[in-house]
Amino acid sequence: MAETRDAPLTEATLKQWPLPELGPDADKEGRGHVLVVAGSVEIPGAALLAATAALRVGELTIAAPERVASGLALAIPEARVIALEETPDGGFDVSGCEALAPIAEGLKALVMGPGMQDESRSVMFVRAMLLMFSGSTVILDALAMSVVREGPFCSNSVVLTPRAGEMAYLSGLPKEVVCEQPLAAAREAAMHWNALVALKGAHTHIAQPDGRAWRFSGGGPGLGTSGSGDTLAGLIGGFAARGLPAMQACAWGVLVHARAGAALARRHGAVGYLARELAGEVPALVHRLDRQTRP
């Protein structure tokens, strides 16, 4: 693989992609609707983190395995929570898609993957969901990304958010190669999978299938904490629900996620804040960035 240049992603970049305006009379539908499909009996917190982040930006529905759905409903009283049937190993059963069919029409964004278990059965579920929600921007994280191992059938409205180890697993490249040539790895994966790829790391590389790419270098070590990626996936989904195209939603999510970490680092130190604290920083950051990106 050969590294080629990418464009820096900064606040100045976002001026080209301002958030769709919410008028003074806008109701909750004006923020757009995001569906977060996540969690398992062993990792229910991943669904909570992704959903909370998405709710800070857009309107929210959660779909979760039936054994954790009631707990999520109590934890996030602002959201509708749909309980789905589980596989014997705690994954999402493909029959659960039927319960989500009524909200497919008009849904702007779908986040799948945080906290999922039972890879083979859940991948069947993800494949069915991609077909059902083909009109939505779809963010795939964690185990849901394994769907690309079956073939490049995604589209420009699908976003994958792997870490280096996950990229190695999905692409078949050695992790060392991914770490040494992250831009090339992200670019080749985006072209092969026909999807947008945000390869997370000390520098996050965002690549499109057409070869265009951006690099964000403003993250800090504190973001390397458990659940941080779940929060990022929820943020990207929230921005897509607000009406931003996939690339722009990804850029906003990556930058806001990092700036939230920086705000916490200033108060608590570079390392040691928790992923659950990131979402609380989002509204003020979005307000500030929104004002800065307006003409």
Coordinates of C-alpha atoms in Angstrom, one line a residue:
M1 CA 0.0 0.0 0.0
A2 CA 1.2 3.5 -0.7
E3 CA 0.3 6.5 1.5
T4 CA -0.9 9.6 -0.3
R5 CA -1.9 12.9 1.1
D6 CA -5.2 13.7 2.8
A7 CA -6.8 17.0 3.8
P8 CA -6.8 18.2 7.4
L9 CA -10.1 18.2 9.3
T10 CA -10.5 21.3 11.5
E11 CA -13.2 23.7 12.5
A12 CA -12.4 25.6 9.3
T13 CA -13.4 22.5 7.4
L14 CA -16.8 22.4 9.1
K15 CA -17.5 25.9 7.8
Q16 CA -18.0 24.3 4.4
W17 CA -20.6 21.9 6.0
P18 CA -22.8 23.9 8.4
L19 CA -25.5 22.1 10.3
P20 CA -29.0 22.5 8.8
E21 CA -30.6 25.4 10.7
L22 CA -33.4 24.8 13.2
G23 CA -35.9 27.6 13.0
P24 CA -37.4 29.2 16.1
D25 CA -40.6 27.2 15.6
A26 CA -38.9 23.8 15.0
D27 CA -40.2 20.9 17.0
K28 CA -38.5 17.6 17.9
E29 CA -39.0 16.2 14.4
G30 CA -36.8 19.0 13.1
R31 CA -33.8 17.4 14.8
G32 CA -34.2 14.2 12.8
H33 CA -34.8 10.7 14.0
V34 CA -31.9 8.3 14.7
L35 CA -32.4 4.6 15.6
V36 CA -29.7 3.0 17.8
V37 CA -29.6 -0.8 17.6
A38 CA -27.1 -2.0 20.2
G39 CA -26.3 -3.8 23.4
S40 CA -26.4 -7.3 24.9
V41 CA -26.9 -8.8 28.3
E42 CA -23.1 -8.7 28.9
I43 CA -22.5 -5.2 27.4
P44 CA -25.7 -3.1 27.9
G45 CA -23.6 0.0 28.6
A46 CA -22.5 0.3 25.0
A47 CA -26.1 0.9 23.9
L48 CA -26.5 3.4 26.7
L49 CA -23.4 5.4 25.6
A50 CA -24.3 5.4 21.9
A51 CA -27.9 6.3 22.5
T52 CA -27.1 9.1 25.0
A53 CA -24.7 10.7 22.5
A54 CA -27.2 10.4 19.6
L55 CA -29.9 12.0 21.8
R56 CA -27.7 15.0 22.4
V57 CA -27.9 15.8 18.7
G58 CA -31.1 14.1 17.3
E59 CA -34.4 12.5 18.2
L60 CA -33.9 8.9 19.4
T61 CA -35.3 5.4 19.3
I62 CA -33.4 2.5 20.8
A63 CA -33.7 -1.2 19.8
A64 CA -32.1 -3.6 22.2
P65 CA -32.2 -7.2 23.3
E66 CA -35.3 -8.0 25.4
R67 CA -33.3 -8.8 28.5
V68 CA -31.8 -5.2 28.6
A69 CA -34.5 -3.1 27.0
S70 CA -36.4 -2.3 30.2
G71 CA -33.2 -1.2 31.9
L72 CA -32.3 1.1 29.0
A73 CA -35.8 2.5 29.0
L74 CA -35.4 3.5 32.7
A75 CA -31.9 4.9 32.0
I76 CA -33.0 7.1 29.1
P77 CA -36.6 8.1 29.8
E78 CA -36.5 10.5 26.8
A79 CA -36.3 7.6 24.3
R80 CA -38.6 5.0 22.9
V81 CA -37.1 1.6 23.5
I82 CA -38.1 -1.5 21.4
A83 CA -37.3 -4.9 22.8
L84 CA -36.0 -7.4 20.2
E85 CA -35.7 -11.2 20.3
E86 CA -32.3 -12.6 21.0
T87 CA -30.3 -15.6 19.7
P88 CA -29.3 -18.3 22.2
D89 CA -25.9 -16.6 22.5
G90 CA -27.3 -13.2 23.2
G91 CA -27.1 -11.6 19.7
F92 CA -29.9 -10.0 17.6
D93 CA -32.1 -12.5 15.9
V94 CA -33.0 -11.7 12.3
S95 CA -36.7 -12.0 13.1
G96 CA -36.4 -8.8 15.1
C97 CA -36.2 -6.8 11.9
E98 CA -39.9 -7.2 11.6
A99 CA -40.5 -5.1 14.7
L100 CA -38.5 -2.3 13.2
A101 CA -40.0 -2.2 9.8
P102 CA -42.7 0.4 10.7
I103 CA -40.0 3.0 11.4
A104 CA -37.8 2.4 8.4
E105 CA -39.7 4.9 6.2
G106 CA -38.4 8.4 6.8
L107 CA -35.7 7.4 9.3
K108 CA -32.6 9.5 8.6
A109 CA -29.9 7.6 10.6
L110 CA -29.3 4.2 11.9
V111 CA -26.5 3.2 14.3
M112 CA -25.8 -0.5 14.7
G113 CA -23.2 -2.5 16.6
P114 CA -22.1 -1.2 20.0
G115 CA -22.2 -4.0 22.5
M116 CA -23.4 -6.7 20.0
Q117 CA -22.6 -10.4 20.6
D118 CA -23.0 -13.6 18.6
E119 CA -21.2 -12.5 15.5
S120 CA -22.5 -14.9 12.9
R121 CA -26.2 -14.5 13.8
S122 CA -26.0 -10.8 14.4
V123 CA -24.4 -10.3 11.0
M124 CA -27.4 -11.9 9.4
F125 CA -29.5 -9.4 11.3
V126 CA -27.3 -6.5 10.1
R127 CA -27.5 -7.6 6.5
A128 CA -31.3 -7.6 6.7
M129 CA -31.3 -4.2 8.4
L130 CA -29.1 -2.7 5.7
L131 CA -31.6 -3.8 3.1
M132 CA -34.6 -2.5 5.1
F133 CA -33.0 0.8 5.9
S134 CA -31.4 1.5 2.6
G135 CA -32.8 5.0 2.6
S136 CA -31.0 5.9 5.8
T137 CA -27.4 6.9 6.7
V138 CA -26.1 3.8 8.5
I139 CA -23.2 3.9 11.0
L140 CA -21.7 0.5 11.7
D141 CA -19.5 0.0 14.8
A142 CA -18.0 -2.9 16.7
L143 CA -19.3 -6.4 15.7
A144 CA -21.8 -5.0 13.2
M145 CA -18.9 -4.1 10.9
S146 CA -18.2 -7.8 10.4
V147 CA -20.9 -7.7 7.7
V148 CA -18.3 -6.4 5.3
R149 CA -16.3 -9.6 5.5
E150 CA -19.0 -11.2 3.4
G151 CA -18.5 -8.8 0.5
P152 CA -18.5 -5.2 -0.7
F153 CA -22.2 -4.5 -0.8
C154 CA -22.4 -1.3 1.2
S155 CA -23.0 2.2 -0.2
N156 CA -21.8 5.8 0.2
S157 CA -24.4 6.2 3.0
V158 CA -22.7 3.6 5.2
V159 CA -20.1 4.6 7.7
L160 CA -17.7 2.1 9.4
T161 CA -15.7 3.2 12.4
P162 CA -12.9 0.6 13.1
R163 CA -9.9 0.8 15.4
A164 CA -6.6 -0.5 14.0
G165 CA -7.2 -4.0 15.4
E166 CA -10.7 -4.1 14.0
M167 CA -9.5 -2.9 10.6
A168 CA -6.9 -5.7 10.6
Y169 CA -9.6 -8.3 11.4
L170 CA -12.0 -6.9 8.8
S171 CA -9.5 -6.4 6.0
G172 CA -7.1 -9.2 6.6
L173 CA -4.1 -6.9 6.8
P174 CA -1.6 -7.3 9.6
K175 CA -2.3 -4.8 12.4
E176 CA 1.3 -3.6 12.1
V177 CA 0.6 -2.6 8.5
V178 CA -2.6 -0.8 9.5
C179 CA -0.8 1.2 12.2
E180 CA 2.1 2.1 9.9
Q181 CA -0.1 3.1 6.9
P182 CA -3.4 4.1 8.3
L183 CA -4.4 6.4 5.5
A184 CA -3.7 3.8 2.8
A185 CA -5.6 1.1 4.8
A186 CA -8.6 3.4 5.2
R187 CA -8.6 4.4 1.6
E188 CA -8.3 0.8 0.3
A189 CA -11.0 -0.4 2.6
A190 CA -13.4 2.4 1.6
M191 CA -12.9 1.6 -2.1
H192 CA -13.3 -2.2 -1.6
W193 CA -16.3 -2.0 0.7
N194 CA -17.9 1.0 -1.2
A195 CA -18.4 2.7 2.2
L196 CA -17.1 5.6 4.2
V197 CA -14.4 4.5 6.6
A198 CA -13.3 6.4 9.7
L199 CA -10.2 4.6 11.0
K200 CA -9.8 5.7 14.6
G201 CA -6.5 6.3 16.3
A202 CA -4.1 9.0 17.5
H203 CA -4.9 10.4 14.1
T204 CA -8.3 9.6 12.7
H205 CA -8.4 9.0 8.9
I206 CA -11.8 9.4 7.1
A207 CA -11.8 8.0 3.6
Q208 CA -14.5 7.9 0.9
P209 CA -14.8 5.3 -1.9
D210 CA -13.7 7.8 -4.5
G211 CA -10.3 8.2 -2.8
R212 CA -10.9 11.5 -1.1
A213 CA -9.7 11.5 2.5
W214 CA -9.4 13.7 5.6
R215 CA -7.2 13.5 8.7
F216 CA -8.1 14.6 12.2
S217 CA -5.2 15.1 14.5
G218 CA -6.8 16.8 17.5
G219 CA -7.6 13.7 19.7
G220 CA -6.0 13.1 23.1
P221 CA -5.0 10.0 25.0
G222 CA -8.1 10.2 27.3
L223 CA -10.3 9.3 24.4
G224 CA -8.7 5.8 24.4
T225 CA -11.1 4.7 27.1
S226 CA -13.7 2.0 27.1
G227 CA -17.0 3.2 25.5
S228 CA -15.5 6.1 23.7
G229 CA -16.1 4.6 20.3
D230 CA -19.7 3.8 21.2
T231 CA -20.1 7.5 22.0
L232 CA -18.6 8.5 18.7
A233 CA -20.9 6.2 16.7
G234 CA -23.9 7.7 18.4
L235 CA -22.7 11.3 17.7
I236 CA -22.2 10.5 14.0
G237 CA -25.7 9.1 13.9
G238 CA -27.1 12.2 15.6
F239 CA -25.5 14.5 13.1
A240 CA -26.8 12.4 10.2
A241 CA -30.2 12.6 11.7
R242 CA -29.9 16.4 11.7
G243 CA -29.7 16.2 7.9
L244 CA -25.9 16.1 7.2
P245 CA -24.7 13.7 4.5
A246 CA -22.6 10.8 5.7
M247 CA -19.2 12.4 5.2
Q248 CA -20.2 15.6 6.9
A249 CA -21.9 13.9 9.8
C250 CA -18.7 11.8 10.3
A251 CA -16.5 14.9 10.3
W252 CA -18.8 16.7 12.8
G253 CA -18.9 13.6 15.0
V254 CA -15.1 13.1 15.0
L255 CA -14.3 16.7 15.8
V256 CA -17.0 17.2 18.4
H257 CA -16.1 13.9 20.1
A258 CA -12.4 15.0 20.4
R259 CA -13.3 18.5 21.6
A260 CA -15.5 17.0 24.3
G261 CA -12.5 15.0 25.4
A262 CA -10.4 18.1 25.4
A263 CA -12.9 19.9 27.6
L264 CA -12.9 17.1 30.1
A265 CA -9.1 16.9 30.0
R266 CA -8.8 20.5 30.9
R267 CA -10.9 19.9 34.1
H268 CA -9.8 16.4 35.1
G269 CA -6.5 15.7 33.5
A270 CA -5.4 14.2 30.2
V271 CA -6.4 10.6 31.2
G272 CA -9.0 9.3 33.6
Y273 CA -12.3 10.9 32.5
L274 CA -15.1 8.4 31.5
A275 CA -16.8 7.9 28.2
R276 CA -20.2 8.5 29.9
E277 CA -19.0 12.1 30.6
L278 CA -18.4 13.0 26.9
A279 CA -22.0 13.4 25.9
G280 CA -22.6 16.1 28.5
E281 CA -20.1 18.3 26.8
V282 CA -21.8 18.0 23.4
P283 CA -24.6 20.6 23.4
A284 CA -22.3 23.6 24.3
L285 CA -19.7 22.5 21.8
V286 CA -22.3 22.1 19.0
H287 CA -23.8 25.5 19.8
R288 CA -20.3 27.1 19.6
L289 CA -19.3 25.3 16.4
D290 CA -22.7 26.0 14.8
R291 CA -22.2 29.8 15.4
Q292 CA -18.6 29.6 14.1
T293 CA -19.6 27.8 10.9
R294 CA -22.4 30.1 9.9
P295 CA -21.6 32.7 7.1

